[in-house]
Structure formats: C-alpha cells, structure tokens
Amino acid sequence: MHLKKVTITDVAEHAGVSVTTVSMVLGNKGRISPDTAEKVNKAVSELGYVRNRAAANLRSNSSEIVGLILKDISDPYYAQVAAGLCEETEKQGYMVFLAQSGDAEKFEQCMLTMARQGVGGIAFCPTNENQQVDADVLKAHNLPLVCISRASVNHQIDYVGPDNASAAKIATEYLIEQGHRRIAYVGGKSSSLCRAERVGGYCSTLIQFGLPFKPEWVVESEPGQAPAAKAVEALLASHPQISAVLCHYSSTAVGAVQGVHRLGRNVGNDTIFNKEISIVGFDAVQDAELTEPPIVFVNSDAKEIGRQAAKRLIEQLEKSDSAPRKIIVAPSLTNHSG
C-alpha cells in the first residue's frame, strides 16, 4: 500500500490558512501571529508533513549544506580535519557534503558538482601543496570558500592552516634544550611549501642559538617508513656526529627509528658520547605514538583547523563577510615519554 505524500496544500487546508501562510511559518519569515503559527505547526505534526528542505533552500537562495573537498579521505591528517569541520558545522545546524579529489581535473569537477547541488559554501584542500588555486575561477561559482592547507597557497581566498615555521622552531628548540648541537632534517621534497616553511624555522633557530646549519644534513625523502629508514641510515652512516633528527612526516619519524637501529644505534636522549639518536616528528598519527621509546611530536591540531575552517565558512554564509582572512592554528609539543 502506497501512502499519499502530504503536500503543503494539504497542510494549508487542514490548518484553514493559505499556502503562503504555511510557507511563511515553515520558513520563519514575515509577521505571523502565534495562534496561526501554532495551527500550522499542529497541522504539520498531525499530517506528518515532511518539508522538502532542498526545494526550500532553492526558493530562499540559502543552503544548510556546505561542501568539503579533501584530496585523500584516508589520510589520517585530513580525516581529523574533516572530523573537526563536521563537528562544528553540525553544531551550527549545517550538514557536510564530502568529496575526494586526487588531481586538479577532479578538483574542478567536484567544485562544479557541488555548486550545481546548491551547497552554501565550500571548504577545500588543494590536491597538492603547490597547486595554483585560481581565485577568479573559484569565485565565479559565487560561493563562500575556505582553503585548508598545510601551506599558504593563495592570499585572495580565506585560508586556515598550521604555523609550520613555529612548529619547526618548537621542535628544534626542544632538541637544543635536550643538549643536542648537531641536528638534521629528513623527509619531504624540496618542492613542498610546507617543508620549505619548516626547514626555514629549523634553520633560523639553529642560527639563533649559534649552531651550524649544514645543507648536507637536510635530506629529501618520500613519505613512508621504508624510504625514511633508508634515508636516515645513509645520513647517519655519512655523518655519524649527528645526534638528533627532525622528521617531516609522521611516517618518516617511525621509519627513522628503523634506520637508526640498522646502524646498531639506539633511539633515545642520551647525548653522552653520542650513544643515542633523538627523533622528533610532526603531526603524529596513532601508530606513531606506539613506538618504543615514544617519539616526541610537534602537532598542529588538525581537528581544530577543521573547526576554524567551518566557523569561517559559516561566518561568510551568514554575514556575507567576504574580505579574505588567514587563520593560523598554533602548534604544540607532545612528549609521550613523560
């Protein structure tokens, strides 16, 4: 048996008012007496009327849905960004339409699809750190936009991200305070803006403390534990005087432990006679926290980055605040060794 779908006309007839009045009550617009509003709401409840929110949004030129485009949903960092963004949007009465774009062409397609679906605004992560985000093309969609990235990509669009230089400064200062004087940096590619910002923070901190910055101690490496283990093993074999390593990726830090062990050395903080190598990483994921001894990490709170992106997007939606803003989330050091 098929139940007949209840329409707005049915509600109007049941309440003894016009369709316009029902529409105004449902949209919370215009001057409606409390008695009339109560009659309409009672009719809605008794008939089991389900409001077509999408149609209502189109009529009122507003939306309760915001888009989020991630480059990789499985990446633990971006999963945390998404979690923070969803928490904040739901708290403020919005829902999230999530899409994944692995390349620039797919990114354009995601933007177009979301615009056609009538989202109120879009938060997005560029497909790579060096993607040139064309502000004019994006603004042509006439939607509020927030870029979430590990490095600043475009000053004409709202940006939320970490303070990479500060994160590296905190990490380097921590190692210096532990007694290290010969500190290396491993991981990432020289084309990475995020890496450039971190290496800049690392370099300036060494100089600030009167310590040597040696370009040959700054080594590139693909993400993943195996490339990191190989890179760290080669680096320490060539420069055994190095006593500490800053690791660009969370996986680099875990792989570095293996690289140290391959040379018959240990990970730890005993700087006497250079017996142990200290390792500090960025943006810990759960697996990285299980190493023994635990690796020290400097974390940029990805969940908070997501929350701040949601707040900024909703601000644009509700206040039509279009002046581009840059929101930087401060990093913090996590020492699980205790």
JSON list of C-alpha atoms in Angstrom, two decimals, residues 60-164:
[
{"chain": "A", "resi": 60, "resn": "SER", "atom": "CA", "xyz": [15.13, 31.17, -0.33]},
{"chain": "A", "resi": 61, "resn": "ASN", "atom": "CA", "xyz": [18.54, 31.18, -2.06]},
{"chain": "A", "resi": 62, "resn": "SER", "atom": "CA", "xyz": [20.21, 29.70, 1.02]},
{"chain": "A", "resi": 63, "resn": "SER", "atom": "CA", "xyz": [21.53, 26.29, 1.94]},
{"chain": "A", "resi": 64, "resn": "GLU", "atom": "CA", "xyz": [22.04, 24.25, 5.08]},
{"chain": "A", "resi": 65, "resn": "ILE", "atom": "CA", "xyz": [24.65, 22.12, 3.30]},
{"chain": "A", "resi": 66, "resn": "VAL", "atom": "CA", "xyz": [28.33, 23.02, 2.95]},
{"chain": "A", "resi": 67, "resn": "GLY", "atom": "CA", "xyz": [30.84, 21.20, 0.76]},
{"chain": "A", "resi": 68, "resn": "LEU", "atom": "CA", "xyz": [34.19, 19.74, 1.82]},
{"chain": "A", "resi": 69, "resn": "ILE", "atom": "CA", "xyz": [36.68, 18.58, -0.81]},
{"chain": "A", "resi": 70, "resn": "LEU", "atom": "CA", "xyz": [39.60, 16.52, 0.52]},
{"chain": "A", "resi": 71, "resn": "LYS", "atom": "CA", "xyz": [42.49, 15.28, -1.58]},
{"chain": "A", "resi": 72, "resn": "ASP", "atom": "CA", "xyz": [42.59, 11.95, 0.28]},
{"chain": "A", "resi": 73, "resn": "ILE", "atom": "CA", "xyz": [39.88, 10.83, 2.71]},
{"chain": "A", "resi": 74, "resn": "SER", "atom": "CA", "xyz": [42.10, 8.01, 4.03]},
{"chain": "A", "resi": 75, "resn": "ASP", "atom": "CA", "xyz": [44.93, 10.36, 5.09]},
{"chain": "A", "resi": 76, "resn": "PRO", "atom": "CA", "xyz": [44.79, 10.45, 8.93]},
{"chain": "A", "resi": 77, "resn": "TYR", "atom": "CA", "xyz": [45.59, 14.18, 9.00]},
{"chain": "A", "resi": 78, "resn": "TYR", "atom": "CA", "xyz": [42.73, 15.12, 6.66]},
{"chain": "A", "resi": 79, "resn": "ALA", "atom": "CA", "xyz": [40.39, 12.67, 8.39]},
{"chain": "A", "resi": 80, "resn": "GLN", "atom": "CA", "xyz": [40.95, 14.73, 11.56]},
{"chain": "A", "resi": 81, "resn": "VAL", "atom": "CA", "xyz": [40.34, 17.96, 9.60]},
{"chain": "A", "resi": 82, "resn": "ALA", "atom": "CA", "xyz": [37.04, 16.50, 8.35]},
{"chain": "A", "resi": 83, "resn": "ALA", "atom": "CA", "xyz": [36.04, 15.39, 11.87]},
{"chain": "A", "resi": 84, "resn": "GLY", "atom": "CA", "xyz": [36.60, 18.88, 13.27]},
{"chain": "A", "resi": 85, "resn": "LEU", "atom": "CA", "xyz": [34.75, 20.55, 10.39]},
{"chain": "A", "resi": 86, "resn": "CYS", "atom": "CA", "xyz": [31.77, 18.17, 10.68]},
{"chain": "A", "resi": 87, "resn": "GLU", "atom": "CA", "xyz": [31.53, 18.67, 14.45]},
{"chain": "A", "resi": 88, "resn": "GLU", "atom": "CA", "xyz": [31.40, 22.44, 14.09]},
{"chain": "A", "resi": 89, "resn": "THR", "atom": "CA", "xyz": [29.03, 22.57, 11.11]},
{"chain": "A", "resi": 90, "resn": "GLU", "atom": "CA", "xyz": [26.57, 20.16, 12.74]},
{"chain": "A", "resi": 91, "resn": "LYS", "atom": "CA", "xyz": [26.69, 22.17, 15.96]},
{"chain": "A", "resi": 92, "resn": "GLN", "atom": "CA", "xyz": [25.62, 25.22, 13.93]},
{"chain": "A", "resi": 93, "resn": "GLY", "atom": "CA", "xyz": [22.82, 23.40, 12.09]},
{"chain": "A", "resi": 94, "resn": "TYR", "atom": "CA", "xyz": [24.60, 22.59, 8.82]},
{"chain": "A", "resi": 95, "resn": "MET", "atom": "CA", "xyz": [25.40, 19.30, 7.10]},
{"chain": "A", "resi": 96, "resn": "VAL", "atom": "CA", "xyz": [28.53, 18.40, 5.12]},
{"chain": "A", "resi": 97, "resn": "PHE", "atom": "CA", "xyz": [28.65, 17.15, 1.52]},
{"chain": "A", "resi": 98, "resn": "LEU", "atom": "CA", "xyz": [32.02, 15.35, 1.28]},
{"chain": "A", "resi": 99, "resn": "ALA", "atom": "CA", "xyz": [34.02, 14.65, -1.90]},
{"chain": "A", "resi": 100, "resn": "GLN", "atom": "CA", "xyz": [37.54, 13.46, -2.70]},
{"chain": "A", "resi": 101, "resn": "SER", "atom": "CA", "xyz": [39.73, 14.87, -5.47]},
{"chain": "A", "resi": 102, "resn": "GLY", "atom": "CA", "xyz": [43.07, 13.30, -6.24]},
{"chain": "A", "resi": 103, "resn": "ASP", "atom": "CA", "xyz": [44.04, 15.64, -9.09]},
{"chain": "A", "resi": 104, "resn": "ALA", "atom": "CA", "xyz": [43.39, 19.15, -10.42]},
{"chain": "A", "resi": 105, "resn": "GLU", "atom": "CA", "xyz": [40.86, 17.98, -13.05]},
{"chain": "A", "resi": 106, "resn": "LYS", "atom": "CA", "xyz": [38.84, 16.03, -10.47]},
{"chain": "A", "resi": 107, "resn": "PHE", "atom": "CA", "xyz": [39.02, 19.05, -8.15]},
{"chain": "A", "resi": 108, "resn": "GLU", "atom": "CA", "xyz": [37.38, 21.28, -10.78]},
{"chain": "A", "resi": 109, "resn": "GLN", "atom": "CA", "xyz": [34.68, 18.64, -11.33]},
{"chain": "A", "resi": 110, "resn": "CYS", "atom": "CA", "xyz": [33.99, 18.42, -7.57]},
{"chain": "A", "resi": 111, "resn": "MET", "atom": "CA", "xyz": [33.65, 22.21, -7.34]},
{"chain": "A", "resi": 112, "resn": "LEU", "atom": "CA", "xyz": [31.23, 22.29, -10.27]},
{"chain": "A", "resi": 113, "resn": "THR", "atom": "CA", "xyz": [29.12, 19.40, -8.95]},
{"chain": "A", "resi": 114, "resn": "MET", "atom": "CA", "xyz": [28.85, 20.98, -5.50]},
{"chain": "A", "resi": 115, "resn": "ALA", "atom": "CA", "xyz": [27.88, 24.34, -6.98]},
{"chain": "A", "resi": 116, "resn": "ARG", "atom": "CA", "xyz": [25.15, 22.63, -9.05]},
{"chain": "A", "resi": 117, "resn": "GLN", "atom": "CA", "xyz": [23.89, 20.79, -5.96]},
{"chain": "A", "resi": 118, "resn": "GLY", "atom": "CA", "xyz": [23.27, 24.14, -4.30]},
{"chain": "A", "resi": 119, "resn": "VAL", "atom": "CA", "xyz": [25.76, 23.99, -1.41]},
{"chain": "A", "resi": 120, "resn": "GLY", "atom": "CA", "xyz": [26.03, 27.20, 0.61]},
{"chain": "A", "resi": 121, "resn": "GLY", "atom": "CA", "xyz": [29.83, 27.27, 0.59]},
{"chain": "A", "resi": 122, "resn": "ILE", "atom": "CA", "xyz": [32.90, 25.05, 0.12]},
{"chain": "A", "resi": 123, "resn": "ALA", "atom": "CA", "xyz": [35.92, 24.26, 2.27]},
{"chain": "A", "resi": 124, "resn": "PHE", "atom": "CA", "xyz": [38.62, 22.53, 0.26]},
{"chain": "A", "resi": 125, "resn": "CYS", "atom": "CA", "xyz": [42.12, 21.10, 0.45]},
{"chain": "A", "resi": 126, "resn": "PRO", "atom": "CA", "xyz": [44.24, 21.66, -2.68]},
{"chain": "A", "resi": 127, "resn": "THR", "atom": "CA", "xyz": [45.22, 18.44, -4.50]},
{"chain": "A", "resi": 128, "resn": "ASN", "atom": "CA", "xyz": [48.85, 19.21, -3.66]},
{"chain": "A", "resi": 129, "resn": "GLU", "atom": "CA", "xyz": [50.69, 21.89, -1.71]},
{"chain": "A", "resi": 130, "resn": "ASN", "atom": "CA", "xyz": [51.87, 23.62, -4.86]},
{"chain": "A", "resi": 131, "resn": "GLN", "atom": "CA", "xyz": [48.52, 23.69, -6.67]},
{"chain": "A", "resi": 132, "resn": "GLN", "atom": "CA", "xyz": [47.95, 27.18, -8.00]},
{"chain": "A", "resi": 133, "resn": "VAL", "atom": "CA", "xyz": [44.41, 27.88, -6.86]},
{"chain": "A", "resi": 134, "resn": "ASP", "atom": "CA", "xyz": [42.83, 30.31, -9.32]},
{"chain": "A", "resi": 135, "resn": "ALA", "atom": "CA", "xyz": [40.76, 32.64, -7.13]},
{"chain": "A", "resi": 136, "resn": "ASP", "atom": "CA", "xyz": [38.84, 34.11, -10.08]},
{"chain": "A", "resi": 137, "resn": "VAL", "atom": "CA", "xyz": [37.76, 30.68, -11.34]},
{"chain": "A", "resi": 138, "resn": "LEU", "atom": "CA", "xyz": [36.62, 29.63, -7.88]},
{"chain": "A", "resi": 139, "resn": "LYS", "atom": "CA", "xyz": [34.84, 32.91, -7.18]},
{"chain": "A", "resi": 140, "resn": "ALA", "atom": "CA", "xyz": [32.98, 32.54, -10.47]},
{"chain": "A", "resi": 141, "resn": "HIS", "atom": "CA", "xyz": [30.91, 29.88, -8.66]},
{"chain": "A", "resi": 142, "resn": "ASN", "atom": "CA", "xyz": [29.74, 32.74, -6.42]},
{"chain": "A", "resi": 143, "resn": "LEU", "atom": "CA", "xyz": [30.20, 30.68, -3.24]},
{"chain": "A", "resi": 144, "resn": "PRO", "atom": "CA", "xyz": [31.94, 31.39, 0.06]},
{"chain": "A", "resi": 145, "resn": "LEU", "atom": "CA", "xyz": [35.25, 29.49, 0.04]},
{"chain": "A", "resi": 146, "resn": "VAL", "atom": "CA", "xyz": [37.83, 28.45, 2.63]},
{"chain": "A", "resi": 147, "resn": "CYS", "atom": "CA", "xyz": [41.13, 26.81, 1.69]},
{"chain": "A", "resi": 148, "resn": "ILE", "atom": "CA", "xyz": [42.50, 24.29, 4.22]},
{"chain": "A", "resi": 149, "resn": "SER", "atom": "CA", "xyz": [46.15, 23.55, 3.54]},
{"chain": "A", "resi": 150, "resn": "ARG", "atom": "CA", "xyz": [49.43, 22.66, 5.18]},
{"chain": "A", "resi": 151, "resn": "ALA", "atom": "CA", "xyz": [50.98, 25.69, 3.48]},
{"chain": "A", "resi": 152, "resn": "SER", "atom": "CA", "xyz": [49.55, 29.03, 2.34]},
{"chain": "A", "resi": 153, "resn": "VAL", "atom": "CA", "xyz": [48.50, 28.85, -1.33]},
{"chain": "A", "resi": 154, "resn": "ASN", "atom": "CA", "xyz": [46.50, 31.96, -2.25]},
{"chain": "A", "resi": 155, "resn": "HIS", "atom": "CA", "xyz": [46.03, 35.27, -0.46]},
{"chain": "A", "resi": 156, "resn": "GLN", "atom": "CA", "xyz": [42.76, 36.10, -2.26]},
{"chain": "A", "resi": 157, "resn": "ILE", "atom": "CA", "xyz": [40.85, 33.24, -0.60]},
{"chain": "A", "resi": 158, "resn": "ASP", "atom": "CA", "xyz": [40.25, 32.55, 3.09]},
{"chain": "A", "resi": 159, "resn": "TYR", "atom": "CA", "xyz": [42.94, 30.25, 4.42]},
{"chain": "A", "resi": 160, "resn": "VAL", "atom": "CA", "xyz": [43.13, 28.07, 7.53]},
{"chain": "A", "resi": 161, "resn": "GLY", "atom": "CA", "xyz": [46.26, 26.09, 8.30]},
{"chain": "A", "resi": 162, "resn": "PRO", "atom": "CA", "xyz": [49.17, 25.36, 10.63]},
{"chain": "A", "resi": 163, "resn": "ASP", "atom": "CA", "xyz": [52.16, 27.52, 11.56]},
{"chain": "A", "resi": 164, "resn": "ASN", "atom": "CA", "xyz": [54.90, 25.38, 10.03]}
]
